[in-house]
């Protein structure tokens, strides 16, 4: 399995990173605001949410060249979240129309796309990912469905993806998290006893990524353009490739049974996720076939002035340049919860030259979605 993964991973030493504090829209470094990044494309556009002051709605946001801006109407009264972006800059996410931000998805969540000032309402549901063909995935409802169904939107039309297992069940839920450029979709579905089963949808079929009789819990969070899937099974970070399942292991000094999850993978096989829980501090990690699991905090440039001020919490995406995004606590003028981007040193343009040989072999660009 390691050989299969290594064939598409970066055959270079792990990079050193510098920290970019993305700040808060309309209040770049105010301790009263907050933000978090959910996704990054190969043009280094970052999307997520920001909140200028406590008590106000969270707004879907995009950061480009260090400049943050809100998506859609300004001062929107309800929460909006951007969850994915493709390489053309089309952003997906959802709006929550419940007054307190805690309504049911069926009643209050609407899937959205944002592009060049145009906002498109995809209907009730949540959009999580988009590929470079503009196909959007997430989950939605219909009049006959009593549970959310994994959904793909194409040219404005929503189609429910088939369930795993036997005949469709109105109460059998499913969620789609990501789609690659080949149209392969990953997420999870109701398995035996309605346990969550990591699921791959391709060629009109739903494929259970674990033993169909398994009553444990598994989740597929992302898929790259080589068809490699990452997620978790029974609270352990997992890769699925060519029908095989591989555990990503643990960090040095961390118990092997610590909780972990793999959240994203790029086309070079670099994986980001987190490990911790059960009384342990949660640590974001970077994993490669060559180096195994490494704490992201240990990869920060020792000369970075923000290094001592940051406590990383979430890590949600990595693009083909190796740039990483998530949310972190910055101890500057008090505690500031901000979106961040980690940029490899040397800069991504240099890494692009390093990867050029691989790219000419036909490795396509990719976009995560979620």
mmCIF file of C-alpha atoms in Angstrom:
data_model
loop_
_atom_site.group_PDB
_atom_site.id
_atom_site.type_symbol
_atom_site.label_atom_id
_atom_site.label_comp_id
_atom_site.label_asym_id
_atom_site.label_seq_id
_atom_site.Cartn_x
_atom_site.Cartn_y
_atom_site.Cartn_z
ATOM 1 C CA UNK A 1 0.000 0.000 0.000
ATOM 2 C CA UNK A 2 2.804 2.415 0.854
ATOM 3 C CA UNK A 3 4.309 1.822 -2.603
ATOM 4 C CA UNK A 4 0.994 2.629 -4.289
ATOM 5 C CA UNK A 5 0.662 5.877 -2.384
ATOM 6 C CA UNK A 6 4.296 6.837 -2.818
ATOM 7 C CA UNK A 7 3.887 6.617 -6.589
ATOM 8 C CA UNK A 8 1.829 9.830 -6.491
ATOM 9 C CA UNK A 9 3.427 11.578 -3.511
ATOM 10 C CA UNK A 10 6.100 14.248 -3.457
ATOM 11 C CA UNK A 11 9.530 12.630 -3.443
ATOM 12 C CA UNK A 12 11.170 15.456 -1.557
ATOM 13 C CA UNK A 13 11.955 16.360 2.025
ATOM 14 C CA UNK A 14 9.115 17.889 4.000
ATOM 15 C CA UNK A 15 8.951 21.651 3.472
ATOM 16 C CA UNK A 16 9.339 24.365 6.056
ATOM 17 C CA UNK A 17 6.340 26.680 6.303
ATOM 18 C CA UNK A 18 5.746 30.322 7.027
ATOM 19 C CA UNK A 19 2.480 31.458 8.629
ATOM 20 C CA UNK A 20 0.091 33.898 6.966
ATOM 21 C CA UNK A 21 -2.556 35.333 9.312
ATOM 22 C CA UNK A 22 -5.544 35.913 7.014
ATOM 23 C CA UNK A 23 -7.334 38.104 9.545
ATOM 24 C CA UNK A 24 -10.996 39.059 9.496
ATOM 25 C CA UNK A 25 -12.921 40.722 6.690
ATOM 26 C CA UNK A 26 -13.391 44.449 7.427
ATOM 27 C CA UNK A 27 -11.400 44.139 10.637
ATOM 28 C CA UNK A 28 -8.188 42.480 9.627
ATOM 29 C CA UNK A 29 -6.570 41.887 13.008
ATOM 30 C CA UNK A 30 -9.217 42.947 15.501
ATOM 31 C CA UNK A 31 -9.369 40.737 18.616
ATOM 32 C CA UNK A 32 -13.153 41.153 18.531
ATOM 33 C CA UNK A 33 -13.492 39.378 15.192
ATOM 34 C CA UNK A 34 -12.989 35.776 14.158
ATOM 35 C CA UNK A 35 -12.470 33.759 10.976
ATOM 36 C CA UNK A 36 -11.624 30.274 9.732
ATOM 37 C CA UNK A 37 -10.518 28.884 6.377
ATOM 38 C CA UNK A 38 -12.172 25.794 4.882
ATOM 39 C CA UNK A 39 -10.636 25.345 1.434
ATOM 40 C CA UNK A 40 -7.906 26.544 -0.942
ATOM 41 C CA UNK A 41 -7.597 26.142 -4.706
ATOM 42 C CA UNK A 42 -4.482 25.892 -6.853
ATOM 43 C CA UNK A 43 -4.583 29.644 -7.501
ATOM 44 C CA UNK A 44 -4.144 30.180 -3.724
ATOM 45 C CA UNK A 45 -7.667 31.559 -3.263
ATOM 46 C CA UNK A 46 -8.851 30.734 0.250
ATOM 47 C CA UNK A 47 -12.496 30.500 1.327
ATOM 48 C CA UNK A 48 -14.205 30.153 4.682
ATOM 49 C CA UNK A 49 -16.074 32.457 7.010
ATOM 50 C CA UNK A 50 -15.436 35.597 9.035
ATOM 51 C CA UNK A 51 -17.244 37.433 11.816
ATOM 52 C CA UNK A 52 -16.365 41.071 12.341
ATOM 53 C CA UNK A 53 -17.779 41.407 15.879
ATOM 54 C CA UNK A 54 -19.243 38.922 18.384
ATOM 55 C CA UNK A 55 -22.967 38.403 18.054
ATOM 56 C CA UNK A 56 -23.082 39.222 14.341
ATOM 57 C CA UNK A 57 -23.683 36.669 11.608
ATOM 58 C CA UNK A 58 -20.764 34.733 10.181
ATOM 59 C CA UNK A 59 -20.183 35.716 6.558
ATOM 60 C CA UNK A 60 -18.894 33.581 3.681
ATOM 61 C CA UNK A 61 -15.501 35.032 2.772
ATOM 62 C CA UNK A 62 -12.712 34.736 0.234
ATOM 63 C CA UNK A 63 -9.060 35.747 0.633
ATOM 64 C CA UNK A 64 -7.052 36.478 -2.487
ATOM 65 C CA UNK A 65 -3.492 37.870 -2.502
ATOM 66 C CA UNK A 66 -3.890 38.562 1.214
ATOM 67 C CA UNK A 67 -6.994 40.719 0.671
ATOM 68 C CA UNK A 68 -10.184 39.459 2.361
ATOM 69 C CA UNK A 69 -13.696 40.154 1.095
ATOM 70 C CA UNK A 70 -17.224 38.966 1.827
ATOM 71 C CA UNK A 71 -19.232 36.928 -0.666
ATOM 72 C CA UNK A 72 -22.745 38.010 -1.565
ATOM 73 C CA UNK A 73 -24.704 40.829 0.028
ATOM 74 C CA UNK A 74 -22.880 42.797 2.754
ATOM 75 C CA UNK A 75 -24.167 42.686 6.342
ATOM 76 C CA UNK A 76 -26.281 39.595 5.632
ATOM 77 C CA UNK A 77 -28.457 38.843 8.680
ATOM 78 C CA UNK A 78 -27.904 35.071 8.677
ATOM 79 C CA UNK A 79 -24.861 32.830 8.824
ATOM 80 C CA UNK A 80 -23.164 32.016 5.512
ATOM 81 C CA UNK A 81 -20.303 29.562 5.128
ATOM 82 C CA UNK A 82 -18.006 28.998 2.134
ATOM 83 C CA UNK A 83 -16.824 25.391 2.054
ATOM 84 C CA UNK A 84 -15.077 24.858 -1.295
ATOM 85 C CA UNK A 85 -13.607 26.620 -4.338
ATOM 86 C CA UNK A 86 -12.454 25.331 -7.716
ATOM 87 C CA UNK A 87 -9.565 26.623 -9.814
ATOM 88 C CA UNK A 88 -11.874 28.991 -11.727
ATOM 89 C CA UNK A 89 -12.791 30.734 -8.478
ATOM 90 C CA UNK A 90 -16.333 29.362 -8.234
ATOM 91 C CA UNK A 91 -17.137 29.138 -4.509
ATOM 92 C CA UNK A 92 -19.669 26.797 -2.895
ATOM 93 C CA UNK A 93 -21.196 26.752 0.560
ATOM 94 C CA UNK A 94 -24.503 27.393 2.264
ATOM 95 C CA UNK A 95 -26.623 29.927 4.118
ATOM 96 C CA UNK A 96 -28.433 29.193 7.390
ATOM 97 C CA UNK A 97 -31.744 31.049 7.535
ATOM 98 C CA UNK A 98 -32.644 30.030 11.107
ATOM 99 C CA UNK A 99 -32.614 33.058 13.454
ATOM 100 C CA UNK A 100 -30.291 31.466 16.011
ATOM 101 C CA UNK A 101 -28.218 29.522 13.509
ATOM 102 C CA UNK A 102 -29.407 26.209 14.892
ATOM 103 C CA UNK A 103 -32.343 25.224 12.667
ATOM 104 C CA UNK A 104 -32.625 21.873 10.928
ATOM 105 C CA UNK A 105 -30.991 21.548 7.526
ATOM 106 C CA UNK A 106 -34.296 20.625 5.913
ATOM 107 C CA UNK A 107 -35.914 23.844 7.099
ATOM 108 C CA UNK A 108 -33.202 26.460 6.968
ATOM 109 C CA UNK A 109 -30.047 25.529 5.037
ATOM 110 C CA UNK A 110 -29.716 26.565 1.396
ATOM 111 C CA UNK A 111 -26.819 25.452 -0.809
ATOM 112 C CA UNK A 112 -25.083 28.322 -2.604
ATOM 113 C CA UNK A 113 -22.539 29.147 -5.275
ATOM 114 C CA UNK A 114 -20.749 32.491 -5.584
ATOM 115 C CA UNK A 115 -18.860 33.626 -8.684
ATOM 116 C CA UNK A 116 -17.937 37.064 -9.986
ATOM 117 C CA UNK A 117 -20.587 38.757 -7.872
ATOM 118 C CA UNK A 118 -23.311 36.306 -8.891
ATOM 119 C CA UNK A 119 -25.029 34.341 -6.109
ATOM 120 C CA UNK A 120 -26.934 31.187 -7.063
ATOM 121 C CA UNK A 121 -29.358 29.471 -4.683
ATOM 122 C CA UNK A 122 -29.249 25.711 -5.318
ATOM 123 C CA UNK A 123 -32.203 25.054 -3.009
ATOM 124 C CA UNK A 124 -32.506 23.440 0.406
ATOM 125 C CA UNK A 125 -29.333 21.647 1.386
ATOM 126 C CA UNK A 126 -25.612 22.116 1.973
ATOM 127 C CA UNK A 127 -22.925 22.374 -0.732
ATOM 128 C CA UNK A 128 -19.551 21.008 0.347
ATOM 129 C CA UNK A 129 -17.326 20.640 -2.726
ATOM 130 C CA UNK A 130 -16.900 21.553 -6.389
ATOM 131 C CA UNK A 131 -14.642 20.257 -9.157
ATOM 132 C CA UNK A 132 -13.143 22.062 -12.127
ATOM 133 C CA UNK A 133 -16.064 21.005 -14.351
ATOM 134 C CA UNK A 134 -18.395 22.957 -12.059
ATOM 135 C CA UNK A 135 -20.100 19.891 -10.558
ATOM 136 C CA UNK A 136 -21.178 20.635 -6.981
ATOM 137 C CA UNK A 137 -21.715 18.034 -4.242
ATOM 138 C CA UNK A 138 -23.249 18.061 -0.792
ATOM 139 C CA UNK A 139 -26.573 16.917 0.618
ATOM 140 C CA UNK A 140 -30.199 17.929 0.118
ATOM 141 C CA UNK A 141 -33.788 16.841 0.659
ATOM 142 C CA UNK A 142 -36.801 16.019 -1.455
ATOM 143 C CA UNK A 143 -40.479 15.632 -0.667
ATOM 144 C CA UNK A 144 -40.072 11.843 -0.428
ATOM 145 C CA UNK A 145 -36.851 11.853 1.620
ATOM 146 C CA UNK A 146 -37.005 11.775 5.401
ATOM 147 C CA UNK A 147 -33.234 12.091 5.728
ATOM 148 C CA UNK A 148 -30.515 14.071 3.916
ATOM 149 C CA UNK A 149 -29.296 12.514 0.683
ATOM 150 C CA UNK A 150 -25.907 12.866 -0.992
ATOM 151 C CA UNK A 151 -26.497 15.177 -3.940
ATOM 152 C CA UNK A 152 -24.744 16.367 -7.069
ATOM 153 C CA UNK A 153 -25.790 19.622 -8.725
ATOM 154 C CA UNK A 154 -25.005 20.067 -12.402
ATOM 155 C CA UNK A 155 -26.276 22.862 -14.627
ATOM 156 C CA UNK A 156 -28.717 23.862 -11.908
ATOM 157 C CA UNK A 157 -30.236 20.375 -11.546
ATOM 158 C CA UNK A 158 -29.983 18.437 -8.276
ATOM 159 C CA UNK A 159 -29.663 14.636 -8.430
ATOM 160 C CA UNK A 160 -29.634 12.362 -5.391
ATOM 161 C CA UNK A 161 -26.842 9.803 -5.424
ATOM 162 C CA UNK A 162 -27.836 6.149 -4.884
ATOM 163 C CA UNK A 163 -27.595 4.619 -1.393
ATOM 164 C CA UNK A 164 -25.241 1.807 -0.459
ATOM 165 C CA UNK A 165 -26.578 -1.622 0.329
ATOM 166 C CA UNK A 166 -30.065 -2.859 -0.412
ATOM 167 C CA UNK A 167 -33.137 -1.065 -1.732
ATOM 168 C CA UNK A 168 -33.476 2.661 -0.997
ATOM 169 C CA UNK A 169 -34.825 3.546 2.415
ATOM 170 C CA UNK A 170 -36.517 6.897 3.017
ATOM 171 C CA UNK A 171 -34.684 7.147 6.344
ATOM 172 C CA UNK A 172 -31.245 6.026 5.036
ATOM 173 C CA UNK A 173 -29.119 9.168 5.119
ATOM 174 C CA UNK A 174 -26.059 9.987 3.032
ATOM 175 C CA UNK A 175 -23.659 12.922 2.776
ATOM 176 C CA UNK A 176 -21.250 13.880 -0.023
ATOM 177 C CA UNK A 177 -18.105 15.751 1.011
ATOM 178 C CA UNK A 178 -15.893 16.060 -2.081
ATOM 179 C CA UNK A 179 -15.667 15.449 -5.822
ATOM 180 C CA UNK A 180 -12.639 15.122 -8.097
ATOM 181 C CA UNK A 181 -12.288 16.129 -11.739
ATOM 182 C CA UNK A 182 -13.249 12.608 -12.897
ATOM 183 C CA UNK A 183 -16.619 13.018 -11.158
ATOM 184 C CA UNK A 184 -15.851 10.552 -8.363
ATOM 185 C CA UNK A 185 -17.665 11.585 -5.174
ATOM 186 C CA UNK A 186 -16.898 10.624 -1.574
ATOM 187 C CA UNK A 187 -18.738 10.965 1.710
ATOM 188 C CA UNK A 188 -20.626 8.568 3.942
ATOM 189 C CA UNK A 189 -23.915 6.675 4.069
ATOM 190 C CA UNK A 190 -26.079 4.744 6.503
ATOM 191 C CA UNK A 191 -24.647 1.259 6.913
ATOM 192 C CA UNK A 192 -25.731 -1.683 9.087
ATOM 193 C CA UNK A 193 -27.698 -0.538 12.136
ATOM 194 C CA UNK A 194 -27.410 2.936 10.569
ATOM 195 C CA UNK A 195 -23.730 3.213 11.398
ATOM 196 C CA UNK A 196 -21.861 5.665 9.146
ATOM 197 C CA UNK A 197 -19.963 4.015 6.272
ATOM 198 C CA UNK A 198 -17.352 5.737 4.099
ATOM 199 C CA UNK A 199 -18.755 5.752 0.565
ATOM 200 C CA UNK A 200 -17.441 6.272 -2.958
ATOM 201 C CA UNK A 201 -19.850 7.103 -5.779
ATOM 202 C CA UNK A 202 -18.650 6.445 -9.334
ATOM 203 C CA UNK A 203 -20.234 5.406 -12.636
ATOM 204 C CA UNK A 204 -23.685 5.702 -11.086
ATOM 205 C CA UNK A 205 -22.923 3.267 -8.274
ATOM 206 C CA UNK A 206 -22.394 3.603 -4.515
ATOM 207 C CA UNK A 207 -19.395 1.653 -3.218
ATOM 208 C CA UNK A 208 -18.956 0.870 0.484
ATOM 209 C CA UNK A 209 -15.267 1.522 1.270
ATOM 210 C CA UNK A 210 -15.359 -0.799 4.291
ATOM 211 C CA UNK A 211 -16.816 -4.245 4.882
ATOM 212 C CA UNK A 212 -20.574 -3.899 4.315
ATOM 213 C CA UNK A 213 -21.221 -5.911 7.487
ATOM 214 C CA UNK A 214 -18.997 -3.634 9.590
ATOM 215 C CA UNK A 215 -21.000 -1.875 12.307
ATOM 216 C CA UNK A 216 -18.216 0.602 13.052
ATOM 217 C CA UNK A 217 -18.108 4.208 11.857
ATOM 218 C CA UNK A 218 -16.127 5.485 8.879
ATOM 219 C CA UNK A 219 -16.027 8.722 6.889
ATOM 220 C CA UNK A 220 -14.544 9.672 3.512
ATOM 221 C CA UNK A 221 -13.562 13.349 3.563
ATOM 222 C CA UNK A 222 -11.658 13.954 0.329
ATOM 223 C CA UNK A 223 -10.523 12.384 -2.954
ATOM 224 C CA UNK A 224 -7.740 13.489 -5.292
ATOM 225 C CA UNK A 225 -7.523 13.131 -9.062
ATOM 226 C CA UNK A 226 -5.730 9.788 -8.743
ATOM 227 C CA UNK A 227 -8.784 8.387 -6.926
ATOM 228 C CA UNK A 228 -7.061 8.167 -3.529
ATOM 229 C CA UNK A 229 -9.543 8.721 -0.698
ATOM 230 C CA UNK A 230 -8.827 9.957 2.835
ATOM 231 C CA UNK A 231 -10.948 10.010 5.961
ATOM 232 C CA UNK A 232 -11.289 7.964 9.132
ATOM 233 C CA UNK A 233 -12.476 4.604 10.390
ATOM 234 C CA UNK A 234 -13.264 3.992 14.035
ATOM 235 C CA UNK A 235 -11.580 7.325 14.860
ATOM 236 C CA UNK A 236 -8.332 6.496 13.049
ATOM 237 C CA UNK A 237 -6.983 8.434 10.033
ATOM 238 C CA UNK A 238 -7.266 6.258 6.910
ATOM 239 C CA UNK A 239 -6.324 6.200 3.218
ATOM 240 C CA UNK A 240 -8.228 4.054 0.700
ATOM 241 C CA UNK A 241 -6.543 3.283 -2.624
ATOM 242 C CA UNK A 242 -7.394 0.645 -5.249
ATOM 243 C CA UNK A 243 -9.605 -1.281 -2.842
ATOM 244 C CA UNK A 244 -6.989 -1.301 -0.083
ATOM 245 C CA UNK A 245 -7.191 0.395 3.314
ATOM 246 C CA UNK A 246 -4.163 1.910 5.057
ATOM 247 C CA UNK A 247 -3.916 3.400 8.564
ATOM 248 C CA UNK A 248 -1.834 6.596 8.690
ATOM 249 C CA UNK A 249 -0.408 5.753 12.114
ATOM 250 C CA UNK A 250 0.399 8.279 14.801
ATOM 251 C CA UNK A 251 2.798 11.051 15.776
ATOM 252 C CA UNK A 252 5.983 10.292 17.646
ATOM 253 C CA UNK A 253 5.219 10.174 21.356
ATOM 254 C CA UNK A 254 1.433 9.974 20.835
ATOM 255 C CA UNK A 255 -0.436 6.808 21.788
ATOM 256 C CA UNK A 256 -1.337 4.643 18.758
ATOM 257 C CA UNK A 257 -5.002 4.627 19.832
ATOM 258 C CA UNK A 258 -5.300 8.427 19.855
ATOM 259 C CA UNK A 259 -8.228 9.733 17.826
ATOM 260 C CA UNK A 260 -7.333 10.995 14.351
ATOM 261 C CA UNK A 261 -8.841 11.977 11.019
ATOM 262 C CA UNK A 262 -7.463 12.712 7.551
ATOM 263 C CA UNK A 263 -9.256 15.747 6.117
ATOM 264 C CA UNK A 264 -7.689 16.452 2.708
ATOM 265 C CA UNK A 265 -5.264 15.092 0.107
ATOM 266 C CA UNK A 266 -3.639 16.774 -2.896
ATOM 267 C CA UNK A 267 -2.589 15.213 -6.187
ATOM 268 C CA UNK A 268 0.920 14.528 -4.846
ATOM 269 C CA UNK A 269 -0.335 12.348 -1.999
ATOM 270 C CA UNK A 270 0.247 14.896 0.772
ATOM 271 C CA UNK A 271 -2.422 14.478 3.461
ATOM 272 C CA UNK A 272 -3.473 16.860 6.231
ATOM 273 C CA UNK A 273 -5.586 16.072 9.264
ATOM 274 C CA UNK A 274 -5.573 16.060 13.046
ATOM 275 C CA UNK A 275 -4.733 13.697 15.900
ATOM 276 C CA UNK A 276 -5.629 13.937 19.590
ATOM 277 C CA UNK A 277 -8.785 13.781 21.690
ATOM 278 C CA UNK A 278 -9.489 11.507 24.671
ATOM 279 C CA UNK A 279 -7.825 14.066 26.933
ATOM 280 C CA UNK A 280 -4.988 14.804 24.486
ATOM 281 C CA UNK A 281 -4.399 18.160 22.835
ATOM 282 C CA UNK A 282 -5.512 18.066 19.207
ATOM 283 C CA UNK A 283 -2.600 18.491 16.792
ATOM 284 C CA UNK A 284 -2.843 19.105 13.031
ATOM 285 C CA UNK A 285 -0.534 16.885 10.977
ATOM 286 C CA UNK A 286 0.972 16.546 7.511
ATOM 287 C CA UNK A 287 1.428 12.990 6.215
ATOM 288 C CA UNK A 288 3.434 11.693 3.258
ATOM 289 C CA UNK A 289 4.311 8.129 2.308
ATOM 290 C CA UNK A 290 8.005 8.933 2.757
ATOM 291 C CA UNK A 291 7.846 10.751 6.095
ATOM 292 C CA UNK A 292 4.720 9.401 7.752
ATOM 293 C CA UNK A 293 2.763 11.621 10.113
ATOM 294 C CA UNK A 294 4.482 14.860 11.220
ATOM 295 C CA UNK A 295 3.076 17.599 13.452
ATOM 296 C CA UNK A 296 2.507 20.770 11.418
ATOM 297 C CA UNK A 297 3.723 22.908 14.327
ATOM 298 C CA UNK A 298 7.160 21.279 13.972
ATOM 299 C CA UNK A 299 7.411 22.369 10.314
ATOM 300 C CA UNK A 300 7.101 26.127 10.916
ATOM 301 C CA UNK A 301 10.144 28.228 9.980
ATOM 302 C CA UNK A 302 12.072 28.893 13.249
ATOM 303 C CA UNK A 303 12.519 32.510 12.150
ATOM 304 C CA UNK A 304 8.819 33.121 11.532
ATOM 305 C CA UNK A 305 7.746 35.931 13.937
ATOM 306 C CA UNK A 306 4.283 34.379 14.324
ATOM 307 C CA UNK A 307 5.562 30.949 15.319
ATOM 308 C CA UNK A 308 5.453 31.590 19.072
ATOM 309 C CA UNK A 309 2.065 33.307 18.847
ATOM 310 C CA UNK A 310 0.065 30.538 17.153
ATOM 311 C CA UNK A 311 -1.753 27.501 18.495
ATOM 312 C CA UNK A 312 -3.000 25.467 15.540
ATOM 313 C CA UNK A 313 -6.364 23.790 15.927
ATOM 314 C CA UNK A 314 -7.943 22.880 12.616
ATOM 315 C CA UNK A 315 -6.336 21.952 9.300
ATOM 316 C CA UNK A 316 -8.877 21.521 6.520
ATOM 317 C CA UNK A 317 -7.241 21.631 3.099
ATOM 318 C CA UNK A 318 -4.007 21.439 1.104
ATOM 319 C CA UNK A 319 -3.531 22.394 -2.554
ATOM 320 C CA UNK A 320 -1.036 21.149 -5.134
ATOM 321 C CA UNK A 321 1.455 23.855 -4.127
ATOM 322 C CA UNK A 322 1.496 22.374 -0.632
ATOM 323 C CA UNK A 323 -0.251 25.417 0.844
ATOM 324 C CA UNK A 324 -2.318 24.502 3.923
ATOM 325 C CA UNK A 325 -5.323 26.293 5.463
ATOM 326 C CA UNK A 326 -7.442 26.091 8.595
ATOM 327 C CA UNK A 327 -8.124 27.999 11.799
ATOM 328 C CA UNK A 328 -5.748 28.864 14.641
ATOM 329 C CA UNK A 329 -5.549 30.868 17.861
ATOM 330 C CA UNK A 330 -3.236 33.883 17.571
ATOM 331 C CA UNK A 331 -2.037 35.382 20.858
ATOM 332 C CA UNK A 332 -1.450 38.953 19.769
ATOM 333 C CA UNK A 333 -3.626 41.590 21.467
ATOM 334 C CA UNK A 334 -5.485 38.955 23.376
ATOM 335 C CA UNK A 335 -6.719 35.737 21.800
ATOM 336 C CA UNK A 336 -7.642 36.056 18.117
ATOM 337 C CA UNK A 337 -9.264 33.116 16.298
ATOM 338 C CA UNK A 338 -8.241 33.602 12.670
ATOM 339 C CA UNK A 339 -8.036 31.832 9.363
ATOM 340 C CA UNK A 340 -4.444 30.984 8.419
ATOM 341 C CA UNK A 341 -2.495 29.832 5.390
ATOM 342 C CA UNK A 342 0.830 28.013 5.584
ATOM 343 C CA UNK A 343 3.105 28.658 2.620
ATOM 344 C CA UNK A 344 6.068 26.372 1.891
ATOM 345 C CA UNK A 345 9.555 27.862 1.973
ATOM 346 C CA UNK A 346 10.800 28.124 -0.779
ATOM 347 C CA UNK A 347 7.743 29.904 -2.125
ATOM 348 C CA UNK A 348 5.162 27.890 -4.125
ATOM 349 C CA UNK A 349 6.542 29.196 -7.442
ATOM 350 C CA UNK A 350 9.788 27.397 -6.672
ATOM 351 C CA UNK A 351 7.925 24.270 -5.630
ATOM 352 C CA UNK A 352 6.063 24.506 -8.924
ATOM 353 C CA UNK A 353 9.382 24.132 -10.760
ATOM 354 C CA UNK A 354 10.247 21.129 -8.615
ATOM 355 C CA UNK A 355 6.908 19.491 -9.468
ATOM 356 C CA UNK A 356 6.991 20.444 -13.164
ATOM 357 C CA UNK A 357 8.324 17.055 -14.208
ATOM 358 C CA UNK A 358 5.425 15.303 -12.510
ATOM 359 C CA UNK A 359 2.902 17.697 -13.989
ATOM 360 C CA UNK A 360 4.108 17.016 -17.527
ATOM 361 C CA UNK A 361 3.419 13.339 -16.956
ATOM 362 C CA UNK A 362 -0.258 14.199 -16.906
ATOM 363 C CA UNK A 363 -1.081 14.746 -13.246
ATOM 364 C CA UNK A 364 -4.127 16.986 -13.441
ATOM 365 C CA UNK A 365 -4.890 19.844 -11.106
ATOM 366 C CA UNK A 366 -7.509 19.148 -8.510
ATOM 367 C CA UNK A 367 -9.964 20.783 -6.243
ATOM 368 C CA UNK A 368 -11.233 19.508 -2.928
ATOM 369 C CA UNK A 369 -14.258 20.195 -1.833
ATOM 370 C CA UNK A 370 -14.797 20.225 1.853
#
